mmCIF file of C-alpha atoms in Angstrom:
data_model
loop_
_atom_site.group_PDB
_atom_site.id
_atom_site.type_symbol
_atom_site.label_atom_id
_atom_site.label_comp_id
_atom_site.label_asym_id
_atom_site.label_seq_id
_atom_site.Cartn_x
_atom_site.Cartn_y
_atom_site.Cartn_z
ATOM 1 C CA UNK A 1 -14.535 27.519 73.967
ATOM 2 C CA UNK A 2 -17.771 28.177 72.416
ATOM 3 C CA UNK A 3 -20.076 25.035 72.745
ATOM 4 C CA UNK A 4 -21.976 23.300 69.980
ATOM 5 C CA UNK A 5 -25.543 21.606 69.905
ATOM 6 C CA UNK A 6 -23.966 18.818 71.131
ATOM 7 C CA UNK A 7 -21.465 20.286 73.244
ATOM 8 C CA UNK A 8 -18.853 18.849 70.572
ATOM 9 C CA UNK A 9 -14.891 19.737 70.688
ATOM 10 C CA UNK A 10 -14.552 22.167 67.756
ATOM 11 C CA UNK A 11 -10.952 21.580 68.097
ATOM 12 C CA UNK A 12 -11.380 17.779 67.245
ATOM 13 C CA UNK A 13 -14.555 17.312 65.621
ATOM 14 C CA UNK A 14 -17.178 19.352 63.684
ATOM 15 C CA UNK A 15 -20.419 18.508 62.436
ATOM 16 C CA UNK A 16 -21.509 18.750 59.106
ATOM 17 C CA UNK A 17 -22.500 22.283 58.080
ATOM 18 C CA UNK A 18 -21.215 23.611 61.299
ATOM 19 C CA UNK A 19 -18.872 26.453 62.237
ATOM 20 C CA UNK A 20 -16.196 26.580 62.528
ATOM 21 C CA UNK A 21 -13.870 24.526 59.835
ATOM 22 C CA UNK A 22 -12.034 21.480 60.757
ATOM 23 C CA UNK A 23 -8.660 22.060 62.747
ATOM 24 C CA UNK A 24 -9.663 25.411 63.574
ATOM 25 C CA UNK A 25 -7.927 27.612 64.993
ATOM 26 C CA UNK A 26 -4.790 27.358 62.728
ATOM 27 C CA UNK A 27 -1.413 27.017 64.873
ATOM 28 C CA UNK A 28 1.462 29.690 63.372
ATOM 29 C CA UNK A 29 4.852 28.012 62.802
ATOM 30 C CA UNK A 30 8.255 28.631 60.811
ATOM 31 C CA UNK A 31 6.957 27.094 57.692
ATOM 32 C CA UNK A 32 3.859 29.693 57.451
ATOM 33 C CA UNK A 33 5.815 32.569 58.590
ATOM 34 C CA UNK A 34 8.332 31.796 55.762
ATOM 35 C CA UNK A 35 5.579 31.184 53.006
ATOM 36 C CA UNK A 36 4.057 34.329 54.450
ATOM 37 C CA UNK A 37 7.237 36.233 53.217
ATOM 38 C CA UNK A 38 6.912 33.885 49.983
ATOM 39 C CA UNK A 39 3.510 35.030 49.158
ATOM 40 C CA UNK A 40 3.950 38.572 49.621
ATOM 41 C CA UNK A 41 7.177 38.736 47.700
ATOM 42 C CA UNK A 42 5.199 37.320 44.924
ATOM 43 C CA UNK A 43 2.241 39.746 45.347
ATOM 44 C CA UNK A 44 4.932 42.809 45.176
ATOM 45 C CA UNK A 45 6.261 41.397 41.885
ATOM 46 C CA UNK A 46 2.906 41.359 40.772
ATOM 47 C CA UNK A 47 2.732 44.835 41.203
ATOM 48 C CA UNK A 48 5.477 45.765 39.438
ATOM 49 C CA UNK A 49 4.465 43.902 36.516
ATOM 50 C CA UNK A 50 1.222 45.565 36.384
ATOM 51 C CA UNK A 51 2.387 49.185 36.082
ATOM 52 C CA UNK A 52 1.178 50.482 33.826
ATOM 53 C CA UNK A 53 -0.181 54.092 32.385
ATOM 54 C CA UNK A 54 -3.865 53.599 32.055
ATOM 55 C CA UNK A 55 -7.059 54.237 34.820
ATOM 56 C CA UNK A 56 -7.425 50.473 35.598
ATOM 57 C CA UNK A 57 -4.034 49.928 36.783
ATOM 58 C CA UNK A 58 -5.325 49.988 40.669
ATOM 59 C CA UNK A 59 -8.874 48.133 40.092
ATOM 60 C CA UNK A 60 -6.278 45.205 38.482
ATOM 61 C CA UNK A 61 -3.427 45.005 41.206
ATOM 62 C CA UNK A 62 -6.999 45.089 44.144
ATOM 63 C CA UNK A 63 -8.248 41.702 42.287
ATOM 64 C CA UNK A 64 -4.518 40.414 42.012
ATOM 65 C CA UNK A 65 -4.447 40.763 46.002
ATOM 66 C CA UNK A 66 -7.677 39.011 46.590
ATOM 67 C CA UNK A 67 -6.858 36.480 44.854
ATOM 68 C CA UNK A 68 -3.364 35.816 45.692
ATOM 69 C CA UNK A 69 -4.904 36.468 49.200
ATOM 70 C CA UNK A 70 -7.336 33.942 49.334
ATOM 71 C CA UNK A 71 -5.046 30.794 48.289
ATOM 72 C CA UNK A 72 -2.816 32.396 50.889
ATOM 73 C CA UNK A 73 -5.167 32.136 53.847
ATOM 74 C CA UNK A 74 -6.710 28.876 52.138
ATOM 75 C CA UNK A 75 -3.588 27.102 51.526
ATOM 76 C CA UNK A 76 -1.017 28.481 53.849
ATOM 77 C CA UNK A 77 -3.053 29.552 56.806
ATOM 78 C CA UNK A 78 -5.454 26.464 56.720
ATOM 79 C CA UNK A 79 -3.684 23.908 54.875
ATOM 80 C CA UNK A 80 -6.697 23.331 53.056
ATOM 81 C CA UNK A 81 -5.247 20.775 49.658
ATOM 82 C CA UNK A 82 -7.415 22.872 47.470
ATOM 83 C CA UNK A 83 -6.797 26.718 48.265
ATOM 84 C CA UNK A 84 -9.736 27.371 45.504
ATOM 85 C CA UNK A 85 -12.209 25.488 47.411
ATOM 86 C CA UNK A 86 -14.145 26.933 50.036
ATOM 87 C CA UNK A 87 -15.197 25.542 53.358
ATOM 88 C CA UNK A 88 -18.449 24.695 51.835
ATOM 89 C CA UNK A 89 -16.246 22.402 49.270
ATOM 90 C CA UNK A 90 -17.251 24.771 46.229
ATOM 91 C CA UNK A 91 -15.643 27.938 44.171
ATOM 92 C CA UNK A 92 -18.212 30.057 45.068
ATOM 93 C CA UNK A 93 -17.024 32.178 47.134
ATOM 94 C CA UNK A 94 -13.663 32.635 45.540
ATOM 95 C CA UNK A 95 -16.114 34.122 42.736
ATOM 96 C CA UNK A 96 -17.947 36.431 45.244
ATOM 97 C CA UNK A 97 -14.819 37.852 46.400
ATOM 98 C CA UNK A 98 -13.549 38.529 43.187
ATOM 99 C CA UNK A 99 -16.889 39.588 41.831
ATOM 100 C CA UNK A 100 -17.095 42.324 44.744
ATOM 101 C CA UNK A 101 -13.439 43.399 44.179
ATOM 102 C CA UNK A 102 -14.897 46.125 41.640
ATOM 103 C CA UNK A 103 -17.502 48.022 43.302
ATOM 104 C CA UNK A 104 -15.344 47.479 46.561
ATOM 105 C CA UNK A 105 -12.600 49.407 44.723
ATOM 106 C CA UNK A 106 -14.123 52.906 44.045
ATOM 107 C CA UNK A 107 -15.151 52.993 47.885
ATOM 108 C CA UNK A 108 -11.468 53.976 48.711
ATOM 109 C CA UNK A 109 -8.706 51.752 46.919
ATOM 110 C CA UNK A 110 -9.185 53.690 43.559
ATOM 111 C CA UNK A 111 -7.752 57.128 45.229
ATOM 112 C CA UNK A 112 -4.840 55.478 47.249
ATOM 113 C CA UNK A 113 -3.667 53.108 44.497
ATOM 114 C CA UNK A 114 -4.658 54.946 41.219
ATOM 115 C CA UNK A 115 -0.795 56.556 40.522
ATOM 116 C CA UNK A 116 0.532 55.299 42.890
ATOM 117 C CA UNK A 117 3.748 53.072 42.008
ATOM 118 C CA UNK A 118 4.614 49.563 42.641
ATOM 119 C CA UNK A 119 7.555 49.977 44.787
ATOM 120 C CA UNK A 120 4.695 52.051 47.161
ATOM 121 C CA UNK A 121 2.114 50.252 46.539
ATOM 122 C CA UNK A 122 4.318 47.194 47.838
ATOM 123 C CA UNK A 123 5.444 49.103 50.851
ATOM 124 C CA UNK A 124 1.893 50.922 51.581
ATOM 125 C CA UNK A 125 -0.515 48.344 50.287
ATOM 126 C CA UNK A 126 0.758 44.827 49.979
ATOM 127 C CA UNK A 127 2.846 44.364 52.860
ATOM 128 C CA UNK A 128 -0.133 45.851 55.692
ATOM 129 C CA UNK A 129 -2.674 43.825 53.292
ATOM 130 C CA UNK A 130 -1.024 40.365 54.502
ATOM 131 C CA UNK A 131 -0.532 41.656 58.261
ATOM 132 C CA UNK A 132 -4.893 41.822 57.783
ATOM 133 C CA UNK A 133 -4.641 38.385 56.016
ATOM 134 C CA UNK A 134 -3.494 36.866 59.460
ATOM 135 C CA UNK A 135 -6.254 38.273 61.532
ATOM 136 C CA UNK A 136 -7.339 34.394 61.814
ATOM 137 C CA UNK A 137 -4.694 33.950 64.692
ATOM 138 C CA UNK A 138 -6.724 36.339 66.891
ATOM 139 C CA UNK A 139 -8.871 33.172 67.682
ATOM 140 C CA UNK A 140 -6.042 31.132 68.891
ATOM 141 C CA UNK A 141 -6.386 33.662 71.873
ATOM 142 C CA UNK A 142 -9.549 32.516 74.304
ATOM 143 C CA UNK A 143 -10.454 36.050 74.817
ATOM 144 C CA UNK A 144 -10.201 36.763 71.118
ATOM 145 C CA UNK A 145 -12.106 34.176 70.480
ATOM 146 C CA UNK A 146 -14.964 34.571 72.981
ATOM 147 C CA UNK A 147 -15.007 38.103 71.791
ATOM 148 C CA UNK A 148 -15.323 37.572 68.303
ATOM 149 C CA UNK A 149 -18.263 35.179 68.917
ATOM 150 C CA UNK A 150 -20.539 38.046 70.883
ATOM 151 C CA UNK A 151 -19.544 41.599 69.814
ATOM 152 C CA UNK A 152 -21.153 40.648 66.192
ATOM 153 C CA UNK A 153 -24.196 39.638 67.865
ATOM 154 C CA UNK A 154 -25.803 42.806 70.657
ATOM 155 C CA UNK A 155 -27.806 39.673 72.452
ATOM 156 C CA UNK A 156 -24.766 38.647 73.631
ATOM 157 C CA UNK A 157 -22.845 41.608 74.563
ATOM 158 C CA UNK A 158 -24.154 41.264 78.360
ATOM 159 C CA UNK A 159 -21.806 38.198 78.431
ATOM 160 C CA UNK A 160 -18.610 39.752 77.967
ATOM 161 C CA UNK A 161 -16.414 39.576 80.584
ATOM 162 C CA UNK A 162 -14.247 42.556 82.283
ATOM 163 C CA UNK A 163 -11.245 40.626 80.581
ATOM 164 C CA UNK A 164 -12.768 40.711 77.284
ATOM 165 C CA UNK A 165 -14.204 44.516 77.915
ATOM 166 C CA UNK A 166 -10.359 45.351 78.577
ATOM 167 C CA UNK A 167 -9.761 43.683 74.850
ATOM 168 C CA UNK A 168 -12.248 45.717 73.168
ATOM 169 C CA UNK A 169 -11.534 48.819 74.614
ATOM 170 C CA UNK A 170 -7.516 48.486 73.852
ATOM 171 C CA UNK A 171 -8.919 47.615 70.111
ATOM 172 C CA UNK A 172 -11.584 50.087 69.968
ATOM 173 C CA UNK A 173 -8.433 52.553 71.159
ATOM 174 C CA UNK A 174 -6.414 51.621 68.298
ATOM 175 C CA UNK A 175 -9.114 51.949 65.934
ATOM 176 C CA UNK A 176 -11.098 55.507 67.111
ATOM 177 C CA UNK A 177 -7.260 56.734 66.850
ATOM 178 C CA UNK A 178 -7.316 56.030 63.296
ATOM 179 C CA UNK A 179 -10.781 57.143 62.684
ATOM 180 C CA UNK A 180 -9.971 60.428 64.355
ATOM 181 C CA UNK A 181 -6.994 61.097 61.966
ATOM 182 C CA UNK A 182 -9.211 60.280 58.961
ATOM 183 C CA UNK A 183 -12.228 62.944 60.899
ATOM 184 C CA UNK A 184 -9.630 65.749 61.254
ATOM 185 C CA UNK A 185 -8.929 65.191 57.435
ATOM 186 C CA UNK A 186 -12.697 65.109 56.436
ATOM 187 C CA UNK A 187 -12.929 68.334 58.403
ATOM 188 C CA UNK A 188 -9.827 70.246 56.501
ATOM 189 C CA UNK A 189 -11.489 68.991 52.905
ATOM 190 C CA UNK A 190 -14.951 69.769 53.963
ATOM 191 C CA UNK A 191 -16.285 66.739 53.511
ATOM 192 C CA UNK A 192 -17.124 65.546 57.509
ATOM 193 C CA UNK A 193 -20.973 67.085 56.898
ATOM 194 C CA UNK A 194 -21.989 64.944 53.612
ATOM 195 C CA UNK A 195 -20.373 61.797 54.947
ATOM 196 C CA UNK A 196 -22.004 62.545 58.650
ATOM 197 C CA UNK A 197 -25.173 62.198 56.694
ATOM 198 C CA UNK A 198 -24.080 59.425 54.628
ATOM 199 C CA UNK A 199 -23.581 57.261 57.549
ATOM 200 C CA UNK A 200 -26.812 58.389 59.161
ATOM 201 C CA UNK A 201 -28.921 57.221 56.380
ATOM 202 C CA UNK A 202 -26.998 53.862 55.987
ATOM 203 C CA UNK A 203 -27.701 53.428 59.858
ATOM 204 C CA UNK A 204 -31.269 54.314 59.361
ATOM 205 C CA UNK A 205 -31.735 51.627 56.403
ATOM 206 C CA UNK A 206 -29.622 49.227 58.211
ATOM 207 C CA UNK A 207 -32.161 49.244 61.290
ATOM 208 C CA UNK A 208 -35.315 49.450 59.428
ATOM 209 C CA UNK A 209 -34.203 46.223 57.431
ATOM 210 C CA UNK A 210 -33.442 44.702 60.815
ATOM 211 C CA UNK A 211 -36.273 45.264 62.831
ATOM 212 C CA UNK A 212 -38.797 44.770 59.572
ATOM 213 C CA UNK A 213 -37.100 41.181 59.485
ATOM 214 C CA UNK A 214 -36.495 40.915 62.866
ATOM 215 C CA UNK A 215 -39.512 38.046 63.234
ATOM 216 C CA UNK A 216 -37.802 35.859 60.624
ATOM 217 C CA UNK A 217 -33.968 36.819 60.508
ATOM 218 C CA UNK A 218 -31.433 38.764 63.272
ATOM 219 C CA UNK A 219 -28.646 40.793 62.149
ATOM 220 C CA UNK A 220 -24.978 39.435 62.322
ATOM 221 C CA UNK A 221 -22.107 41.293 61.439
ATOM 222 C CA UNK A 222 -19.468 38.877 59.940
ATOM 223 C CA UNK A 223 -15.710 39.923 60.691
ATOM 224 C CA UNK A 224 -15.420 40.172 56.803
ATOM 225 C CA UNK A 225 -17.554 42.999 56.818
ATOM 226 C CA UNK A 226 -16.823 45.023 60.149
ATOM 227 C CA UNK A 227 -14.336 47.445 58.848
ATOM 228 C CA UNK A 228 -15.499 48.093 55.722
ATOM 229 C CA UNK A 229 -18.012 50.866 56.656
ATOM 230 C CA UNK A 230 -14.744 52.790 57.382
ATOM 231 C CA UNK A 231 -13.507 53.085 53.758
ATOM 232 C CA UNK A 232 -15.102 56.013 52.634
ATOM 233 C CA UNK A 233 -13.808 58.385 55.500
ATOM 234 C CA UNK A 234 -10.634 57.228 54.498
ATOM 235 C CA UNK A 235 -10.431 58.789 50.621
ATOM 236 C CA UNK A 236 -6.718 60.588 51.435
ATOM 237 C CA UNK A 237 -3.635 60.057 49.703
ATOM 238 C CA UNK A 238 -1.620 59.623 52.541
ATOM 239 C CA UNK A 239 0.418 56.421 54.181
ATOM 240 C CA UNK A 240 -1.975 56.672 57.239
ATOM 241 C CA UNK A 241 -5.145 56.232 54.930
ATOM 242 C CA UNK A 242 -3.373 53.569 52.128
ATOM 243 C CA UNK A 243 -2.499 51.395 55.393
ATOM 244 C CA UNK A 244 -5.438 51.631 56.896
ATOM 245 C CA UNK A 245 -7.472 50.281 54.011
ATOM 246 C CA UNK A 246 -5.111 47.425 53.263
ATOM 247 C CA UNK A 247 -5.095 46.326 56.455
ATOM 248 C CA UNK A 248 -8.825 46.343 56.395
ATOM 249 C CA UNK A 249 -9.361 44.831 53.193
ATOM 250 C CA UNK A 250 -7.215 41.807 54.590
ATOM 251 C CA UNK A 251 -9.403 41.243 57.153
ATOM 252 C CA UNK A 252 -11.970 41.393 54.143
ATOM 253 C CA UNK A 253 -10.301 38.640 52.515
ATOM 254 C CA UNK A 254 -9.263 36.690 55.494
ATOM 255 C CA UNK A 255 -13.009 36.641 56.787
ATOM 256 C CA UNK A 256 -14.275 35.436 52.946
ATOM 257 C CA UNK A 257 -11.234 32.877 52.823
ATOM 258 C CA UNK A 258 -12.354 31.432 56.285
ATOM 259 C CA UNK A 259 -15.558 31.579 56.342
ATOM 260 C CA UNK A 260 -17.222 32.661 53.724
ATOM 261 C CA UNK A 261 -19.034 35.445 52.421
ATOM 262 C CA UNK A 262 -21.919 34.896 54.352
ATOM 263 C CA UNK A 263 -24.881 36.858 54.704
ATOM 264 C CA UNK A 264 -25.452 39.612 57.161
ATOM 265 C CA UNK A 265 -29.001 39.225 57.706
ATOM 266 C CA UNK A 266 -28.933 35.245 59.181
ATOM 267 C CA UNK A 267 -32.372 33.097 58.948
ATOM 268 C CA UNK A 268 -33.167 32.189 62.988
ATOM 269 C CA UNK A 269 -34.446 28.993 61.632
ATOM 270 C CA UNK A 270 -30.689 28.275 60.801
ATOM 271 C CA UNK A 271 -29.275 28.544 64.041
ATOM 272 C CA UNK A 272 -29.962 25.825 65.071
ATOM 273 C CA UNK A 273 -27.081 24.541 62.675
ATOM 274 C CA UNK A 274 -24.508 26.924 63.826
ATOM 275 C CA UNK A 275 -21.897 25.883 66.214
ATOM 276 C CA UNK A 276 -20.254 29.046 66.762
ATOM 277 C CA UNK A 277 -20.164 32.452 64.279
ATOM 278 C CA UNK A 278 -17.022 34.326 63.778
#
């Protein structure tokens, strides 16, 4: 259990503008698993009412899903009486999600879903997009949970224990298998040289940024954005790739829904506030 200023039970009590919310982590019952199938019923009807012939048809079912998402994980995940209200009791970041929906879409979504019908995007898209939305449970594990609170941060990665290395390295499995499909596909298209160097130069900004605000800020990479550097090697019209990117664009919305879109680069001064990050 990760331990506050005050060595507080996050279970039972958190302090204002602490992490993480109240009653966290959310317990998994009948009623949610049933309202699971609810919402995603409703999310496939959705997409069959949006077919339609024109080049938006895709950008409009991606913002459907992150919004029907987010009351999901708001409402039925953390029983929170307003699902449009974040944990920081505003609609901010129900606006941010939406808001980032669009340039979000033409990293990936707007080759798998452009053309592609309802019934598949239901069976491709929607249904693996609600298995991401439920990546809060992870934290009702201890070793999830530790996890989650020191691979984000490298200071802390000394701390991880040979139960939690075993974790990572079964996830890390699951996840370089994927990424290896995707690199055998760059490879056939020719594409594995430009994106190489795409990545390279992202990496390069990312760590001048980092270390030029290193004195005043540290970087933390939220759970909301940990996958999403994978989209564009994943630009294939194929079940492997369409899966892949619902599932992480449900951890997208999960993360935003929880916690909130929160900024990478963190303040030091405002650790001293922060109970525990995801």
């Amino acid at each position: 259990m990760a331990q506050g200023v005050q060595d507080v039970d996050l279970f039972t009590h958190v302090h204002k503008d602490t992490i993480p919310p109240l009653h966290y982590p959310p317990s998994w019952g009948l009623r949610k698993a049933l309202l699971s199938v609810v919402f995603c019923i409703i999310a496939m009807v959705c997409c069959f009412m949006i077919e339609f012939d024109t080049k938006v048809d895709g950008l409009v079912r991606l913002m459907m899903l992150f919004y029907i998402g987010y009351l999901f994980v708001a409402y039925v995940t953390l029983g929170r009486p307003n699902p449009w209200l974040s944990r920081y009791k505003n609609y901010a970041e129900l606006l941010k999600l939406l808001l980032s929906g669009v340039p979000l879409y033409f990293f990936g979504p707007h080759i798998v879903l452009q053309g592609l019908s309802a019934l598949g995007t239901s069976l491709y898209f929607v249904i693996p997009f609600f298995v991401g939305l439920h990546f809060t449970y992870f934290d009702t594990s201890p070793t999830f949970q530790s996890l989650g609170c020191k691979v984000p941060l490298p200071s802390q990665w000394h701390l991880i224990t040979w139960k939690e290395a075993i974790a990572l390295l079964c996830s890390l499995g699951v996840v370089g298998l994927i990424v290896g499909y995707h690199v055998t596909l760059l490879v056939e298209h020719d594409w594995i040289h430009r994106l190489g160097l795409g990545y390279l130069a992202s990496t390069a900004v990312v760590w001048v940024v980092s270390k030029t605000c290193q004195q005043t800020h540290y970087l933390h990479m939220h759970h909301y954005f940990l996958f999403l550097p994978l989209l564009p090697c994943m630009w294939f019209r194929t079940p492997v790739s369409t899966v892949s990117q619902a599932l992480i664009f449900g951890v997208y919305v999960e993360g935003i829904a929880v916690w909130g879109m929160d900024p990478v680069l963190v303040a030091k001064a405002s650790r001293r506030n922060i109970v525990k990050l995801e």
